[in-house]
Coordinates of C-alpha atoms in Angstrom, one line a residue:
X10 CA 133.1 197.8 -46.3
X11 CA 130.6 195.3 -44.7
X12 CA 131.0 191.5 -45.2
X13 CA 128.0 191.4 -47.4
X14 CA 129.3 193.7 -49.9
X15 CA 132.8 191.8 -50.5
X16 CA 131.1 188.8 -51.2
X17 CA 129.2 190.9 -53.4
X18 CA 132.0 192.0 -55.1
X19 CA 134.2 188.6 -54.8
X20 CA 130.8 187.2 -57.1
X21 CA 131.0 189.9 -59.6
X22 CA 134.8 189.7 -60.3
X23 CA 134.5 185.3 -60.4
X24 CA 131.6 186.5 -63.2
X25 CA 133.9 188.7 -64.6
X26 CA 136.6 186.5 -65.4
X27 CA 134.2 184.4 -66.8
X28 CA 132.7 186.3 -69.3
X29 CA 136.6 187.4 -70.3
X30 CA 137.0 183.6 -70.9
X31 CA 133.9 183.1 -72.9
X32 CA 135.4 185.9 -75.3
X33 CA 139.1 184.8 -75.8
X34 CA 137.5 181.1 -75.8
X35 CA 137.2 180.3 -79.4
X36 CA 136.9 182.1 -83.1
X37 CA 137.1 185.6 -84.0
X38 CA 137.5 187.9 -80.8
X39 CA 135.6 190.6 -81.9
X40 CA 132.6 188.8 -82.9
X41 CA 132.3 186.2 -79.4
X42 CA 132.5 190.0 -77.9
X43 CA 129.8 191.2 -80.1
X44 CA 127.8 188.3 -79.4
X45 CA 128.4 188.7 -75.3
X46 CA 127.1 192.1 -75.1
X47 CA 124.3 191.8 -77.6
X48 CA 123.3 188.9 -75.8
X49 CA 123.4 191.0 -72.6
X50 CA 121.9 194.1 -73.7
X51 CA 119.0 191.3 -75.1
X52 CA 118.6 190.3 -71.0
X53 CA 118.5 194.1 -70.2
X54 CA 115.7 194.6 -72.7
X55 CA 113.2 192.1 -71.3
X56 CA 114.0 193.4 -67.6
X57 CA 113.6 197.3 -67.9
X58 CA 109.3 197.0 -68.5
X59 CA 109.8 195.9 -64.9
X60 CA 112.0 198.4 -63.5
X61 CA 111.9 202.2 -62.3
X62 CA 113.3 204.6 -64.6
X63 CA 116.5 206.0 -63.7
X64 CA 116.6 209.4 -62.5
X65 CA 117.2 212.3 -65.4
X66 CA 119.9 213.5 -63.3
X67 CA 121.7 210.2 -64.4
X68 CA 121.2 210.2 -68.1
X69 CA 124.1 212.7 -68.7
X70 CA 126.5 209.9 -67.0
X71 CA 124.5 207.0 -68.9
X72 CA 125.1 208.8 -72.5
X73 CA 129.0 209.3 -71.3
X74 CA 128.9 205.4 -70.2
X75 CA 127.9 204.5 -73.2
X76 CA 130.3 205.7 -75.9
X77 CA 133.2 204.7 -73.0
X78 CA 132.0 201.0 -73.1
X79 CA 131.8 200.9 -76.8
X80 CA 135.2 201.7 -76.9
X81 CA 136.0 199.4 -74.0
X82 CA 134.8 196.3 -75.7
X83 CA 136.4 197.0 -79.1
X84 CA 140.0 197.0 -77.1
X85 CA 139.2 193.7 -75.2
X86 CA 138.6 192.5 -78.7
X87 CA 141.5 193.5 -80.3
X88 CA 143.6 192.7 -77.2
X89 CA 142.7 189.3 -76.7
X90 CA 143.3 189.2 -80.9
X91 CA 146.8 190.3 -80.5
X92 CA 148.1 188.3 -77.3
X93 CA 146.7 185.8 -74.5
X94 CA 144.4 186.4 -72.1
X95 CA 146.8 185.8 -69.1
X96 CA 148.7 188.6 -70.6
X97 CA 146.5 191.6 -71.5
X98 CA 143.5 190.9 -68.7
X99 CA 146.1 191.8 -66.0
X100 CA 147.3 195.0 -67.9
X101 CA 144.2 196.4 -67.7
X102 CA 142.1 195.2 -64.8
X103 CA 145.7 196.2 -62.7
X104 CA 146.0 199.6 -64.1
X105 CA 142.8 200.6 -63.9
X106 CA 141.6 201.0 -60.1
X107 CA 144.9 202.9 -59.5
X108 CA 143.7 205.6 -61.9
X109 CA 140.6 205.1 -60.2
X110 CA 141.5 205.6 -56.8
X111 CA 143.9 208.5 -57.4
X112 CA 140.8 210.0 -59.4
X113 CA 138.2 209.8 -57.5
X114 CA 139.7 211.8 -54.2
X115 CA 139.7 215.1 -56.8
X116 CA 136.7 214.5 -58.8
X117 CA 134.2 212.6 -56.4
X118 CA 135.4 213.6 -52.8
X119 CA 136.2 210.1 -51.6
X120 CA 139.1 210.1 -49.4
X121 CA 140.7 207.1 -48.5
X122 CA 142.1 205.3 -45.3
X123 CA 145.9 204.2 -45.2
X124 CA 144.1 200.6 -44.7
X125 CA 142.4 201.1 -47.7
X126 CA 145.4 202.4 -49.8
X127 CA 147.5 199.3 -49.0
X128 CA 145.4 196.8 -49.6
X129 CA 144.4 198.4 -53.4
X130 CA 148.4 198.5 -53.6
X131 CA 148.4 194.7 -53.0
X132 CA 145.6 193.7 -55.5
X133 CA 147.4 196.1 -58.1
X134 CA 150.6 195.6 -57.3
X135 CA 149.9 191.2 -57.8
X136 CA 147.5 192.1 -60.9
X137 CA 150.7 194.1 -62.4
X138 CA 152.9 191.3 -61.5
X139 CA 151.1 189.4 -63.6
X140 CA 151.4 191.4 -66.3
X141 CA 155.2 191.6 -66.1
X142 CA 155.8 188.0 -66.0
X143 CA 153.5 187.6 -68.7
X144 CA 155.9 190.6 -71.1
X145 CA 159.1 188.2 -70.6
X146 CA 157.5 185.4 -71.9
X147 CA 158.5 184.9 -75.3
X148 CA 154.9 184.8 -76.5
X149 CA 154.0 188.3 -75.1
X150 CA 153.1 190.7 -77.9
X151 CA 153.8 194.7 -77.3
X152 CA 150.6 195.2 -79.3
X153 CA 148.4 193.4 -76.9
X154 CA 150.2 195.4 -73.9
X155 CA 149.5 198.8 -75.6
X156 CA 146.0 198.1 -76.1
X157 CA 144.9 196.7 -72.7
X158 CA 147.3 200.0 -71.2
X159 CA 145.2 202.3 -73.4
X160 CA 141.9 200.3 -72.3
X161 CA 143.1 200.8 -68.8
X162 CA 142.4 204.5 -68.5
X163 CA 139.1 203.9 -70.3
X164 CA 138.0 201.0 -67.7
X165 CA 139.1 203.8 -65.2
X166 CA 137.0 206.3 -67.5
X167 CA 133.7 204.6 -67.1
X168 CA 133.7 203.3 -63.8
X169 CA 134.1 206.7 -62.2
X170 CA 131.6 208.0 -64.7
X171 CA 128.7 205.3 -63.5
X172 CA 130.3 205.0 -60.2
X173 CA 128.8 208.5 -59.9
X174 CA 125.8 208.2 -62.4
X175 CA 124.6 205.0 -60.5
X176 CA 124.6 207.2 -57.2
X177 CA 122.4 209.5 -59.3
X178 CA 120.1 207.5 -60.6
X179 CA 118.2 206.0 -57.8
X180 CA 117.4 202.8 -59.1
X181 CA 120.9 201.0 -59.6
X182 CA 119.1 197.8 -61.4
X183 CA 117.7 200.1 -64.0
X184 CA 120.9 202.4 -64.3
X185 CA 122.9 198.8 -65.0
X186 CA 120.2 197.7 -67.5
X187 CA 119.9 200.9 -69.7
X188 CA 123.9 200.7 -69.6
X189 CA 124.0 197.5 -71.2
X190 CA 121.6 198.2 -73.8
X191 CA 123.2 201.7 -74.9
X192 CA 126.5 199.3 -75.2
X193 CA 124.7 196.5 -77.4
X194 CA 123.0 198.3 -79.9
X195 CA 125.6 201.1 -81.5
X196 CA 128.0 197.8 -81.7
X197 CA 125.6 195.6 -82.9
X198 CA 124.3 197.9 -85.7
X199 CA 128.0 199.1 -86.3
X200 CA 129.2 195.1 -86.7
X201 CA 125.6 194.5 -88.8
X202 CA 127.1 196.9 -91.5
X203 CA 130.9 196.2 -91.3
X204 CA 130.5 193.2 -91.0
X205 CA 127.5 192.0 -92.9
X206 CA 126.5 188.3 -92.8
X207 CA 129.1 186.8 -90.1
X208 CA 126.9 188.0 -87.1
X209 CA 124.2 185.8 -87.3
X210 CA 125.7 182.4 -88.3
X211 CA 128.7 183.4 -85.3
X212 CA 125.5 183.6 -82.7
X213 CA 123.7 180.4 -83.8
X214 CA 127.1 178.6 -83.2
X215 CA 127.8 180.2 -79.9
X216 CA 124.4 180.3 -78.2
X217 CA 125.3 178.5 -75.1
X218 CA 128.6 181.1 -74.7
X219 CA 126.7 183.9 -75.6
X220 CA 124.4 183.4 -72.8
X221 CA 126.9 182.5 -70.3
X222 CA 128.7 185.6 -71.6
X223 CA 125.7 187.9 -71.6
X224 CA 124.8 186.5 -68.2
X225 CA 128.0 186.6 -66.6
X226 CA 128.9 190.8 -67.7
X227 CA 125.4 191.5 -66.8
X228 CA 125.4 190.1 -63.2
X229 CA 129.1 191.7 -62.9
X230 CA 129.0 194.7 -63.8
X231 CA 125.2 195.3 -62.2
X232 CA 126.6 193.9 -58.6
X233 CA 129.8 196.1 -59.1
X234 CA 127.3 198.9 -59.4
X235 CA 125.5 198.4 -56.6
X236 CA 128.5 198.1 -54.2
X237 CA 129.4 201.3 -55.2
X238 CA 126.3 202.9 -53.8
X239 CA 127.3 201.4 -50.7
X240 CA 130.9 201.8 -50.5
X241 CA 133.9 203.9 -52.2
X242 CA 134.1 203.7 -56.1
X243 CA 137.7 202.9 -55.6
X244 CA 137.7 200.4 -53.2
X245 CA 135.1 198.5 -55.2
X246 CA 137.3 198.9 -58.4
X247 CA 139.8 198.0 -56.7
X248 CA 138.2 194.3 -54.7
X249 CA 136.6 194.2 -58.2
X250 CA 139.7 193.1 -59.8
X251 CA 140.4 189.9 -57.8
X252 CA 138.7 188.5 -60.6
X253 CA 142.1 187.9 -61.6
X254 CA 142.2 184.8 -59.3
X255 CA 139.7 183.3 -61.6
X256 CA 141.0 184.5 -64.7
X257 CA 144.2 182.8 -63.9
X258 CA 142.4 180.0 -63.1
X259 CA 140.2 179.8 -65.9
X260 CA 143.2 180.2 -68.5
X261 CA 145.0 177.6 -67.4
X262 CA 142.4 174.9 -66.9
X263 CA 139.6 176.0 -69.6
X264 CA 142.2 177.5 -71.9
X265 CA 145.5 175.8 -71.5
X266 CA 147.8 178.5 -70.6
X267 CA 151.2 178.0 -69.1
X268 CA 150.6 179.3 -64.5
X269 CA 154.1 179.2 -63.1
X270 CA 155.0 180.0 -59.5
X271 CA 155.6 183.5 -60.4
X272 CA 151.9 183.7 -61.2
X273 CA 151.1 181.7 -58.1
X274 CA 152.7 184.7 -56.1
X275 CA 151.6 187.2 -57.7
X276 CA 148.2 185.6 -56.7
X277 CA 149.0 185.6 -53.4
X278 CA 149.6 189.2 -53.2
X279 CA 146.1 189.8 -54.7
X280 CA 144.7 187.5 -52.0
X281 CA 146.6 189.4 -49.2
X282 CA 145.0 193.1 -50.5
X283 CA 141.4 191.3 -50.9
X284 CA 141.9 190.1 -46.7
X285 CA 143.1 193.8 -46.2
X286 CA 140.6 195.7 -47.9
X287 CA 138.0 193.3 -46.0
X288 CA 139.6 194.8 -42.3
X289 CA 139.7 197.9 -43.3

């Protein structure tokens, strides 16, 4: 994997955290998750006029995508509802590019070095660690674990499904953008009718985080993409999820979580698989 690329990737996972933030920020979960994504699949909107169409050999993978994200977002939501941040994120952002990387040798044909195996061990292994110190806590909730575990194999679920639609699509800025507006509008419609009347007045009071939001899974996700036209799908899932340096960052300044030297370690180790993956 070139220089270029990790930066890439480093970028998308900061803008990942971020976006994670903006949801568990403030108010009702569900809806600042609502808001991200609409705002988001808004921004895709205005750009696809300007784009390529996507190859047809990729809408099978987009359609798949889609109902996969839908169900992704609605377990952030309720994850985030049922414990903190510091404790679900690592659950699922740890889990995942281990399923992905022992997937994608049998379904996509991507074997990987030794190199490569370690340092996705280390970023997983510090992401988990995380996770564990987080469950002895007194304030961790096994409800929040057993969503963001379940949401785990769907993050795992998608990414190998547009890891390989994006290679068949030949245009990975238009693949990104149709994603992101098959995600908004099933949940928007679905939260305009179960929810009738809080959407609205929730956006006008969150405009500056929706945007940040919309930006921030937009530009993630879409750079993610594109790296894994250039390199593995695993490795990328895998780099990807140093974003768990920011988040822990981000929850204890931004959102006033408790970071103890555990977490500081377990940081550490995510740190050493990101300089490992980058010599491999």
């Amino acid at each position: 994997m070139s220089g270029t690329v990790i930066v890439i990737v480093l970028f998308a996972a900061f803008m990942h955290a971020s976006w994670n933030a903006v949801v568990k920020s403030e108010g009702d979960k569900f809806l600042n998750t609502v808001v991200v994504v609409t705002s988001a699949g808004l921004i895709a909107a205005v750009c696809l006029p300007f784009l390529p169409p996507p190859a047809r050999e990729s809408w099978p993978f987009l359609a798949a995508s889609g109902v996969a994200q839908v169900i992704y977002l609605i377990l952030v939501a309720a994850a985030y509802r049922s414990g903190d941040m510091s404790q679900a994120y690592p659950i699922m952002r740890g889990t995942a590019p281990l399923i992905v990387a022992i997937a994608s040798g049998p379904l996509i044909g991507e074997v990987l070095s030794v190199q490569k195996w370690a340092g996705i061990a280390l970023i997983c292994g510090g992401v988990l660690a995380l996770a564990l110190e987080a469950r002895r806590r007194a304030s961790a909730n096994r409800a929040a674990t057993m969503f963001a575990l379940v949401n785990a194999f769907v993050i795992a679920t998608y990414t190998l499904i547009d890891g390989i639609g994006v290679r068949h699509s030949g245009a990975p800025a238009s693949y990104t953008m149709w994603v992101f507006v098959l995600n908004a509008v099933p949940l928007f419609l679905w939260t305009v009718v179960m929810r009738r009347g809080e959407l609205w007045p929730h956006f006008t009071r969150r405009i500056r985080l929706a945007t940040i939001g919309g930006v921030g899974t937009l530009g993630s996700y879409g750079l993610a993409l594109w790296a894994m036209t250039m390199a593995p799908v695993a490795t990328v899932a895998a780099l990807r999820e140093t974003s768990i340096l920011f988040a822990v960052a981000i929850s204890a300044l931004v959102l006033h979580e408790r970071v103890g030297p555990k977490r500081i370690a377990a940081v550490a180790l995510i740190a050493a698989g990101a300089a490992v993956m980058r010599l491999a």
